[in-house]
Amino acid sequence: DGDQEGHVIANDMAAMVADVAPAAQIFRMVPSGLDPLSVGHAFNGAGLLDEQLAVPGQARRIADRCFAAAHADHDAGRVVGRVQLGLLALCEQGRVCRRVATAPIAAVDGGVPFTATAELPPSVSVDQAKAWFEGAAPIAPGQLEDWCRPPMDGADALLAMEGELGISIDDAARLLQEMYEAGRISYPRTSAHGYTGMGVEDAERLARIRGIMSFQAYRVARIESEAHESLRITGDDLPDLMRPPRLAPRLVDGALTVIARRMVESGVPMVRQTGVLAEGAAPPFDVHLERKVGGARVAWAMGAPEDVRIRERSPEAALVAAMVKAGVGRPSTVARHAVRFMASGWVDDQLTLTDAGHEALEAFPPEIREAAASPAFESAIAASGGVIDRVDAAMAALKSEDGVAQGMDALSELAFDEHEAAEAADLPEFEDEEDAPAYRLV
């Protein structure tokens, strides 16, 4: 795949091929999906392997493992990598919200009410939230925007599968992967909010066949990377857009409907208006205010709520949403991290830290806890320079410059055959790069 992890795997595979067949010329192709059209398009566009594309992923491998070598204690059973530490910090700060509230609030101009949307932190009760929404002063109209709903990225798809189909985040990730491998959707672990030309053509064809006359192809957000465009259905699967996803005959059909609707909405323009709270009326949580005041509307779109509605999502879904908002983790790993975190025993089902969670968190200095829950690490990895420069910058962003020295010291002590090292000790298996001890680099 055309992401950091994929570039590293491609580089590793190319090195293995070169060992076996030194005279072979190696090409790289990066399909956006595994359907015949996408694979054929990628085959025609295959090019020489660019080893520099693997540098960010290589730096991530080393930085994450050095961080684990410096801060985790495997003998004591404290296996806390960078992302898991970030989740612990987010939960402790009350930044992981299970409840999502929507409510109508009157407009001062007497027009269409504004819809208020808010994630309710654990410190705010349902009664407190309802009281604020019901007593809120009328909202002043703000900025107007000609807008189309952007197509789905991977996290959007995970959350939509749970919200609209009622399946768990783990099952949603598994379903999307199976659909991708069957050639029914494009690569699902993407962070893009736009389509390439091929994606726009698919969306336009779907809208035309399903009679969505308001779709305008030039309105769709565009990107250049075909490998990681927003999620789209591929091939000849054209689901019934009007049937509620939960009423589809099979789970996969419901999932295709969810994705297809967002494909079409990406080219249906509307006019939305943000709202402005009255002075001194700020709630004890972040709230987004908007209303639709013009443009087209798809038939399946939800109208403004008639009263206060509070939906409780699963702990895993709340963690995925918090990771995306805080810039923690990668699109390819957010689901796995959320599921693994909930199985750790560090939090209860309301995402409150247990004694074990407090113990794991308090093993790290406060500045490292906060840094682990920030996107500065990702920025350092994506910056320019070689592997060492990026590792240095990433560890500095984590307030863990000592991690490089300690991690490298651990490597020098274990600089012998990895097979011999594995036989010399009862070494555990680690699913995630960041949780693997330093010997895995040998």
Short mmCIF file of C-alpha atoms in Angstrom, two decimals:
data_model
loop_
_atom_site.label_atom_id
_atom_site.label_comp_id
_atom_site.label_asym_id
_atom_site.label_seq_id
_atom_site.Cartn_x
_atom_site.Cartn_y
_atom_site.Cartn_z
CA ASP A 1 0.00 0.00 0.00
CA GLY A 2 1.10 3.56 -0.62
CA ASP A 3 1.53 4.59 3.03
CA GLN A 4 4.46 4.67 5.47
CA GLU A 5 4.05 1.04 6.47
CA GLY A 6 3.58 -0.07 2.86
CA HIS A 7 6.70 1.73 1.68
CA VAL A 8 8.78 -0.03 4.36
CA ILE A 9 7.33 -3.44 3.47
CA ALA A 10 8.00 -2.81 -0.23
CA ASN A 11 11.61 -1.87 0.56
CA ASP A 12 12.08 -5.00 2.70
CA MET A 13 10.58 -7.24 0.01
CA ALA A 14 12.76 -5.66 -2.67
CA ALA A 15 15.86 -6.33 -0.57
CA MET A 16 14.83 -9.98 -0.20
CA VAL A 17 14.26 -10.30 -3.95
CA ALA A 18 17.64 -8.70 -4.66
CA ASP A 19 19.32 -11.27 -2.41
CA VAL A 20 17.73 -14.14 -4.34
CA ALA A 21 17.99 -12.66 -7.85
CA PRO A 22 20.56 -9.82 -7.95
CA ALA A 23 20.08 -9.25 -11.69
CA ALA A 24 16.30 -8.81 -11.48
CA GLN A 25 14.86 -5.37 -12.13
CA ILE A 26 12.31 -4.45 -9.47
CA PHE A 27 9.18 -2.36 -10.10
CA ARG A 28 6.59 -1.04 -7.65
CA MET A 29 2.85 -0.86 -8.27
CA VAL A 30 0.40 0.63 -5.79
CA PRO A 31 -3.26 -0.18 -6.50
CA SER A 32 -6.00 1.81 -4.78
CA GLY A 33 -8.16 -1.33 -4.71
CA LEU A 34 -7.94 -5.02 -5.54
CA ASP A 35 -10.64 -4.98 -8.20
CA PRO A 36 -9.49 -5.69 -11.78
CA LEU A 37 -9.77 -2.07 -12.93
CA SER A 38 -7.70 -0.67 -10.04
CA VAL A 39 -5.05 -3.38 -10.30
CA GLY A 40 -4.79 -2.95 -14.07
CA HIS A 41 -4.49 0.82 -13.70
CA ALA A 42 -1.73 0.39 -11.09
CA PHE A 43 0.09 -2.18 -13.24
CA ASN A 44 0.18 0.25 -16.17
CA GLY A 45 1.54 2.94 -13.86
CA ALA A 46 4.19 0.79 -12.16
CA GLY A 47 7.58 2.43 -11.75
CA LEU A 48 11.00 1.87 -10.25
CA LEU A 49 11.15 1.46 -6.49
CA ASP A 50 11.94 4.70 -4.67
CA GLU A 51 13.83 3.72 -1.51
CA GLN A 52 13.48 7.21 -0.06
CA LEU A 53 9.75 6.67 0.38
CA ALA A 54 10.56 4.15 3.12
CA VAL A 55 12.54 6.62 5.25
CA PRO A 56 9.61 7.89 7.38
CA GLY A 57 8.45 4.36 8.14
CA GLN A 58 11.97 3.24 8.99
CA ALA A 59 12.35 6.19 11.35
CA ARG A 60 9.01 5.32 12.97
CA ARG A 61 10.13 1.71 13.53
CA ILE A 62 13.30 2.80 15.30
CA ALA A 63 11.78 5.66 17.31
CA ASP A 64 8.88 3.56 18.58
CA ARG A 65 11.16 0.69 19.57
CA CYS A 66 13.69 2.95 21.26
CA PHE A 67 10.84 4.58 23.18
CA ALA A 68 9.64 1.15 24.33
CA ALA A 69 13.18 0.03 25.20
CA ALA A 70 13.73 3.16 27.28
CA HIS A 71 10.39 3.36 29.10
CA ALA A 72 8.60 0.01 29.15
CA ASP A 73 9.42 -2.67 31.72
CA HIS A 74 8.71 -6.06 30.17
CA ASP A 75 9.93 -7.97 33.23
CA ALA A 76 7.38 -6.16 35.39
CA GLY A 77 4.64 -6.62 32.79
CA ARG A 78 4.40 -2.88 32.02
CA VAL A 79 4.24 -2.94 28.24
CA VAL A 80 3.13 0.56 27.36
CA GLY A 81 4.10 1.88 23.94
CA ARG A 82 3.77 5.40 22.63
CA VAL A 83 0.17 5.19 21.35
CA GLN A 84 -1.09 3.24 24.36
CA LEU A 85 0.52 5.83 26.63
CA GLY A 86 -1.17 8.56 24.60
CA LEU A 87 -4.54 6.87 25.13
CA LEU A 88 -3.92 6.59 28.87
CA ALA A 89 -3.17 10.31 28.99
CA LEU A 90 -6.25 11.20 26.92
CA CYS A 91 -8.48 9.13 29.22
CA GLU A 92 -6.97 10.68 32.35
CA GLN A 93 -7.63 14.16 30.94
CA GLY A 94 -11.27 13.33 30.12
CA ARG A 95 -10.70 13.79 26.38
CA VAL A 96 -12.24 10.46 25.35
CA CYS A 97 -16.00 10.88 25.14
CA ARG A 98 -18.48 8.03 24.83
CA ARG A 99 -21.61 10.23 24.60
CA VAL A 100 -22.49 12.37 21.58
CA ALA A 101 -25.33 14.89 21.90
CA THR A 102 -27.36 16.63 19.19
CA ALA A 103 -30.03 19.21 19.87
CA PRO A 104 -32.01 21.98 18.13
CA ILE A 105 -31.45 25.57 19.31
CA ALA A 106 -33.56 28.47 18.05
CA ALA A 107 -32.02 31.16 15.82
CA VAL A 108 -32.33 34.85 16.72
CA ASP A 109 -33.63 35.60 13.22
CA GLY A 110 -36.54 33.19 13.66
CA GLY A 111 -35.40 31.03 10.77
CA VAL A 112 -34.36 27.38 10.65
CA PRO A 113 -33.07 26.28 14.08
CA PHE A 114 -29.40 25.50 14.47
CA THR A 115 -28.28 21.96 15.19
CA ALA A 116 -25.87 21.73 18.10
CA THR A 117 -23.47 18.76 18.17
CA ALA A 118 -21.19 17.98 21.09
CA GLU A 119 -19.07 15.21 22.52
CA LEU A 120 -19.82 15.07 26.24
CA PRO A 121 -16.78 14.54 28.46
CA PRO A 122 -17.11 12.09 31.37
CA SER A 123 -17.30 14.99 33.84
CA VAL A 124 -20.59 16.22 32.33
CA SER A 125 -23.74 14.30 33.22
CA VAL A 126 -26.64 13.69 30.85
CA ASP A 127 -28.89 15.92 32.99
CA GLN A 128 -26.33 18.76 32.90
CA ALA A 129 -26.06 18.51 29.12
CA LYS A 130 -29.83 18.49 28.61
CA ALA A 131 -30.28 21.44 30.95
CA TRP A 132 -27.75 23.50 28.97
CA PHE A 133 -29.23 22.67 25.57
CA GLU A 134 -32.81 23.33 26.70
CA GLY A 135 -31.87 26.64 28.35
CA ALA A 136 -29.51 27.92 25.63
CA ALA A 137 -30.14 31.42 24.30
CA PRO A 138 -31.07 31.81 20.60
CA ILE A 139 -28.11 31.49 18.24
CA ALA A 140 -26.87 34.35 16.07
CA PRO A 141 -26.22 33.53 12.38
CA GLY A 142 -22.55 33.32 11.43
CA GLN A 143 -20.60 32.62 8.26
CA LEU A 144 -22.21 31.07 5.17
CA GLU A 145 -20.37 28.35 3.27
CA ASP A 146 -21.01 26.59 -0.04
CA TRP A 147 -20.16 23.06 1.00
CA CYS A 148 -20.18 19.35 0.09
CA ARG A 149 -19.83 16.63 2.69
CA PRO A 150 -16.34 15.15 2.23
CA PRO A 151 -15.99 11.44 1.38
CA MET A 152 -14.98 8.92 4.03
CA ASP A 153 -11.57 8.20 5.40
CA GLY A 154 -10.82 5.01 7.30
CA ALA A 155 -11.80 6.29 10.75
CA ASP A 156 -15.06 7.73 9.38
CA ALA A 157 -15.87 4.29 7.98
CA LEU A 158 -15.18 2.51 11.27
CA LEU A 159 -17.41 4.92 13.20
CA ALA A 160 -20.14 4.80 10.55
CA MET A 161 -20.16 1.00 10.57
CA GLU A 162 -20.80 1.01 14.30
CA GLY A 163 -23.28 3.89 14.26
CA GLU A 164 -25.31 2.84 11.21
CA LEU A 165 -24.92 -0.94 11.22
CA GLY A 166 -24.57 -1.59 14.94
CA ILE A 167 -21.37 -3.65 14.71
CA SER A 168 -18.26 -3.33 16.87
CA ILE A 169 -15.14 -1.45 15.81
CA ASP A 170 -13.23 -4.74 15.68
CA ASP A 171 -15.89 -6.34 13.45
CA ALA A 172 -16.04 -3.20 11.32
CA ALA A 173 -12.29 -3.28 10.70
CA ARG A 174 -12.49 -6.96 9.81
CA LEU A 175 -15.47 -6.43 7.47
CA LEU A 176 -13.77 -3.55 5.63
CA GLN A 177 -10.60 -5.60 5.17
CA GLU A 178 -12.58 -8.55 3.78
CA MET A 179 -14.44 -6.25 1.38
CA TYR A 180 -11.12 -4.76 0.24
CA GLU A 181 -9.55 -8.17 -0.35
CA ALA A 182 -12.66 -9.22 -2.32
CA GLY A 183 -12.24 -6.20 -4.61
CA ARG A 184 -15.49 -4.52 -3.48
CA ILE A 185 -14.04 -1.34 -1.95
CA SER A 186 -10.83 0.65 -2.22
CA TYR A 187 -8.07 0.57 0.42
CA PRO A 188 -9.92 1.16 3.72
CA ARG A 189 -7.15 2.34 6.07
CA THR A 190 -6.84 5.76 4.48
CA SER A 191 -6.68 9.26 5.95
CA ALA A 192 -7.67 11.03 2.72
CA HIS A 193 -10.79 13.17 2.26
CA GLY A 194 -10.86 13.31 -1.52
CA TYR A 195 -10.82 11.26 -4.73
CA THR A 196 -8.59 10.97 -7.73
CA GLY A 197 -10.07 11.17 -11.22
CA MET A 198 -10.96 7.48 -11.14
CA GLY A 199 -12.74 7.88 -7.81
CA VAL A 200 -14.72 10.88 -9.08
CA GLU A 201 -15.77 8.88 -12.14
CA ASP A 202 -17.03 6.07 -9.89
CA ALA A 203 -19.01 8.51 -7.75
CA GLU A 204 -20.47 10.23 -10.83
CA ARG A 205 -21.51 6.91 -12.37
CA LEU A 206 -23.18 5.82 -9.13
CA ALA A 207 -25.09 9.10 -8.83
CA ARG A 208 -26.21 8.96 -12.46
CA ILE A 209 -27.48 5.38 -12.30
CA ARG A 210 -29.28 6.02 -9.01
CA GLY A 211 -30.87 9.21 -10.30
CA ILE A 212 -29.17 11.74 -7.99
CA MET A 213 -29.48 14.70 -10.35
CA SER A 214 -28.00 17.19 -7.89
CA PHE A 215 -24.55 15.51 -8.02
CA GLN A 216 -21.88 17.76 -9.57
CA ALA A 217 -18.56 16.05 -10.26
CA TYR A 218 -16.49 19.25 -10.18
CA ARG A 219 -17.57 19.80 -6.56
CA VAL A 220 -15.86 16.62 -5.31
CA ALA A 221 -12.66 17.17 -3.31
CA ARG A 222 -9.65 15.98 -5.32
CA ILE A 223 -6.31 14.47 -4.33
CA GLU A 224 -3.37 13.21 -6.36
CA SER A 225 -2.51 9.93 -4.63
CA GLU A 226 -4.55 7.10 -6.10
CA ALA A 227 -3.24 4.64 -3.53
CA HIS A 228 -4.87 6.37 -0.60
CA GLU A 229 -7.91 8.18 -1.89
CA SER A 230 -11.07 8.22 0.22
CA LEU A 231 -13.04 5.03 0.60
CA ARG A 232 -15.20 4.11 -2.39
CA ILE A 233 -16.99 1.09 -3.76
CA THR A 234 -15.35 -0.54 -6.77
CA GLY A 235 -16.52 -2.78 -9.57
CA ASP A 236 -20.20 -3.21 -10.36
CA ASP A 237 -21.60 -3.10 -6.82
CA LEU A 238 -24.31 -0.42 -6.91
CA PRO A 239 -26.29 -0.60 -3.66
CA ASP A 240 -29.79 0.77 -3.11
CA LEU A 241 -29.12 4.20 -1.64
CA MET A 242 -32.67 4.67 -0.37
CA ARG A 243 -32.85 1.52 1.76
CA PRO A 244 -31.66 2.05 5.37
CA PRO A 245 -28.33 0.22 5.80
CA ARG A 246 -29.62 -1.85 8.73
CA LEU A 247 -32.42 -3.21 6.55
CA ALA A 248 -30.04 -4.54 3.88
CA PRO A 249 -30.31 -8.32 3.35
CA ARG A 250 -26.65 -8.86 4.27
CA LEU A 251 -24.18 -6.96 6.43
CA VAL A 252 -21.88 -6.38 3.46
CA ASP A 253 -24.76 -4.79 1.51
CA GLY A 254 -25.43 -2.40 4.38
CA ALA A 255 -21.76 -1.47 4.50
CA LEU A 256 -21.72 -0.80 0.74
CA THR A 257 -24.75 1.49 1.16
CA VAL A 258 -23.02 3.50 3.90
CA ILE A 259 -19.94 4.02 1.73
CA ALA A 260 -21.91 4.69 -1.46
CA ARG A 261 -24.04 7.37 0.18
CA ARG A 262 -20.94 9.29 1.21
CA MET A 263 -19.54 8.94 -2.32
CA VAL A 264 -22.62 10.65 -3.72
CA GLU A 265 -22.82 13.29 -0.97
CA SER A 266 -19.27 14.37 -1.83
CA GLY A 267 -20.64 16.00 -4.99
CA VAL A 268 -24.01 17.33 -3.75
CA PRO A 269 -23.61 21.04 -2.89
CA MET A 270 -25.45 22.73 -0.06
CA VAL A 271 -25.22 26.01 1.83
CA ARG A 272 -24.54 25.74 5.52
CA GLN A 273 -24.26 28.44 8.14
CA THR A 274 -22.34 28.33 11.39
CA GLY A 275 -23.84 29.74 14.57
CA VAL A 276 -22.49 32.12 17.20
CA LEU A 277 -23.21 31.62 20.90
CA ALA A 278 -24.53 34.53 22.93
CA GLU A 279 -21.86 36.18 25.07
CA GLY A 280 -21.33 34.38 28.35
CA ALA A 281 -23.33 31.33 27.24
CA ALA A 282 -20.45 28.90 26.75
CA PRO A 283 -21.30 25.32 27.77
CA PRO A 284 -19.01 23.03 29.83
CA PHE A 285 -18.08 21.20 26.61
CA ASP A 286 -17.14 22.02 23.02
CA VAL A 287 -20.19 22.50 20.81
CA HIS A 288 -20.53 22.88 17.04
CA LEU A 289 -23.45 24.92 15.67
CA GLU A 290 -24.67 24.88 12.09
CA ARG A 291 -27.79 24.83 9.95
CA LYS A 292 -28.54 24.10 6.30
CA VAL A 293 -30.00 27.15 4.58
CA GLY A 294 -29.85 26.28 0.89
CA GLY A 295 -28.59 24.05 -1.87
CA ALA A 296 -29.52 20.48 -2.66
CA ARG A 297 -30.41 17.73 -0.22
CA VAL A 298 -30.16 13.97 -0.55
CA ALA A 299 -33.29 12.04 0.38
CA TRP A 300 -31.64 9.96 3.08
CA ALA A 301 -30.09 12.89 4.95
CA MET A 302 -31.23 13.33 8.54
CA GLY A 303 -33.11 16.53 9.28
CA ALA A 304 -32.56 18.73 12.30
CA PRO A 305 -33.35 16.93 15.58
CA GLU A 306 -36.63 17.83 17.29
CA ASP A 307 -35.28 17.43 20.81
CA VAL A 308 -32.09 16.67 22.72
CA ARG A 309 -30.66 13.31 21.69
CA ILE A 310 -27.73 11.65 23.40
CA ARG A 311 -26.16 8.57 21.81
CA GLU A 312 -23.66 6.41 23.63
CA ARG A 313 -21.04 4.82 21.42
CA SER A 314 -18.79 1.92 22.38
CA PRO A 315 -15.56 2.58 24.29
CA GLU A 316 -13.59 1.48 21.20
CA ALA A 317 -15.44 3.95 18.98
CA ALA A 318 -14.83 6.73 21.49
CA LEU A 319 -11.12 5.89 21.48
CA VAL A 320 -10.94 5.91 17.67
CA ALA A 321 -12.63 9.33 17.56
CA ALA A 322 -10.28 10.68 20.24
CA MET A 323 -7.19 9.35 18.45
CA VAL A 324 -8.21 11.05 15.23
CA LYS A 325 -8.98 14.33 17.01
CA ALA A 326 -5.70 14.32 18.97
CA GLY A 327 -3.52 13.13 16.08
CA VAL A 328 -2.45 9.95 17.87
CA GLY A 329 -1.84 6.75 15.91
CA ARG A 330 -2.04 5.83 12.24
CA PRO A 331 -5.09 5.02 10.06
CA SER A 332 -3.78 1.47 9.74
CA THR A 333 -3.63 0.90 13.50
CA VAL A 334 -6.34 2.95 15.25
CA ALA A 335 -8.85 0.10 15.41
CA ARG A 336 -6.31 -2.40 16.72
CA HIS A 337 -5.01 0.07 19.31
CA ALA A 338 -8.55 0.80 20.54
CA VAL A 339 -9.43 -2.89 20.90
CA ARG A 340 -6.12 -3.72 22.58
CA PHE A 341 -6.42 -0.76 24.97
CA MET A 342 -9.84 -1.89 26.16
CA ALA A 343 -8.47 -5.38 26.78
CA SER A 344 -5.56 -4.07 28.87
CA GLY A 345 -7.48 -3.59 32.12
CA TRP A 346 -6.24 -0.01 32.39
CA VAL A 347 -9.72 1.55 32.09
CA ASP A 348 -13.29 0.51 32.85
CA ASP A 349 -16.12 0.60 30.30
CA GLN A 350 -16.65 4.31 31.01
CA LEU A 351 -12.96 4.94 30.16
CA THR A 352 -12.04 5.83 33.74
CA LEU A 353 -8.56 4.72 34.74
CA THR A 354 -8.36 1.68 37.01
CA ASP A 355 -5.64 1.21 39.63
CA ALA A 356 -3.61 -0.67 37.00
CA GLY A 357 -4.10 2.22 34.57
CA HIS A 358 -2.93 4.80 37.11
CA GLU A 359 0.09 2.63 37.90
CA ALA A 360 0.99 2.30 34.21
CA LEU A 361 0.57 6.05 33.60
CA GLU A 362 2.48 7.17 36.67
CA ALA A 363 5.55 5.22 35.57
CA PHE A 364 6.12 7.99 33.00
CA PRO A 365 7.14 11.59 33.77
CA PRO A 366 4.26 14.08 33.25
CA GLU A 367 5.91 15.77 30.27
CA ILE A 368 6.22 12.45 28.42
CA ARG A 369 2.57 11.55 29.12
CA GLU A 370 1.41 14.80 27.56
CA ALA A 371 3.79 14.59 24.59
CA ALA A 372 2.67 11.03 23.76
CA ALA A 373 -0.87 12.33 23.23
CA SER A 374 0.17 15.01 20.72
CA PRO A 375 0.70 14.95 16.92
CA ALA A 376 4.24 16.37 17.24
CA PHE A 377 5.73 12.87 16.85
CA GLU A 378 3.91 12.39 13.54
CA SER A 379 5.13 15.77 12.29
CA ALA A 380 8.73 14.89 13.17
CA ILE A 381 8.51 11.55 11.36
CA ALA A 382 7.01 13.21 8.26
CA ALA A 383 9.62 16.02 8.19
CA SER A 384 12.55 16.15 5.80
CA GLY A 385 15.93 14.56 6.43
CA GLY A 386 17.35 11.10 6.90
CA VAL A 387 16.32 8.36 9.30
CA ILE A 388 18.57 9.50 12.16
CA ASP A 389 17.44 13.13 11.87
CA ARG A 390 13.80 12.08 12.02
CA VAL A 391 14.37 9.72 14.95
CA ASP A 392 16.13 12.49 16.88
CA ALA A 393 13.29 14.92 16.16
CA ALA A 394 10.62 12.36 17.05
CA MET A 395 12.20 11.51 20.38
CA ALA A 396 12.60 15.20 21.15
CA ALA A 397 8.89 15.70 20.37
CA LEU A 398 8.14 12.94 22.89
CA LYS A 399 10.28 14.72 25.50
CA SER A 400 12.32 11.53 25.46
CA GLU A 401 15.71 12.39 24.01
CA ASP A 402 17.24 9.90 26.45
CA GLY A 403 15.19 7.21 24.75
CA VAL A 404 17.51 7.20 21.75
CA ALA A 405 20.63 6.67 23.82
CA GLN A 406 19.01 4.06 26.07
CA GLY A 407 17.46 2.26 23.11
CA MET A 408 20.73 2.20 21.21
CA ASP A 409 22.57 0.97 24.30
CA ALA A 410 20.10 -1.89 24.51
CA LEU A 411 20.79 -2.68 20.86
CA SER A 412 24.55 -2.80 21.33
CA GLU A 413 24.17 -5.24 24.22
CA LEU A 414 22.03 -7.52 22.05
CA ALA A 415 24.13 -7.30 18.88
CA PHE A 416 24.13 -11.00 18.08
CA ASP A 417 22.04 -13.32 15.98
CA GLU A 418 18.32 -12.74 16.56
CA HIS A 419 17.56 -16.46 16.39
CA GLU A 420 20.18 -17.09 19.04
CA ALA A 421 18.72 -14.27 21.15
CA ALA A 422 15.23 -15.74 20.88
CA GLU A 423 16.46 -19.14 22.01
CA ALA A 424 18.43 -17.63 24.89
CA ALA A 425 15.33 -16.18 26.56
CA ASP A 426 11.61 -16.75 26.70
CA LEU A 427 10.75 -13.72 24.59
CA PRO A 428 7.09 -12.67 24.15
CA GLU A 429 5.45 -11.86 20.83
CA PHE A 430 4.41 -8.27 20.17
CA GLU A 431 1.80 -7.35 17.59
CA ASP A 432 2.72 -3.68 17.41
CA GLU A 433 6.01 -2.15 16.37
CA GLU A 434 6.04 0.22 19.31
CA ASP A 435 5.72 -2.54 21.91
CA ALA A 436 8.52 -4.71 20.57
CA PRO A 437 11.71 -4.50 22.64
CA ALA A 438 14.87 -3.23 21.01
CA TYR A 439 16.23 -6.67 20.14
CA ARG A 440 13.74 -6.83 17.26
CA LEU A 441 15.94 -4.33 15.41
CA VAL A 442 18.92 -6.70 15.26
#
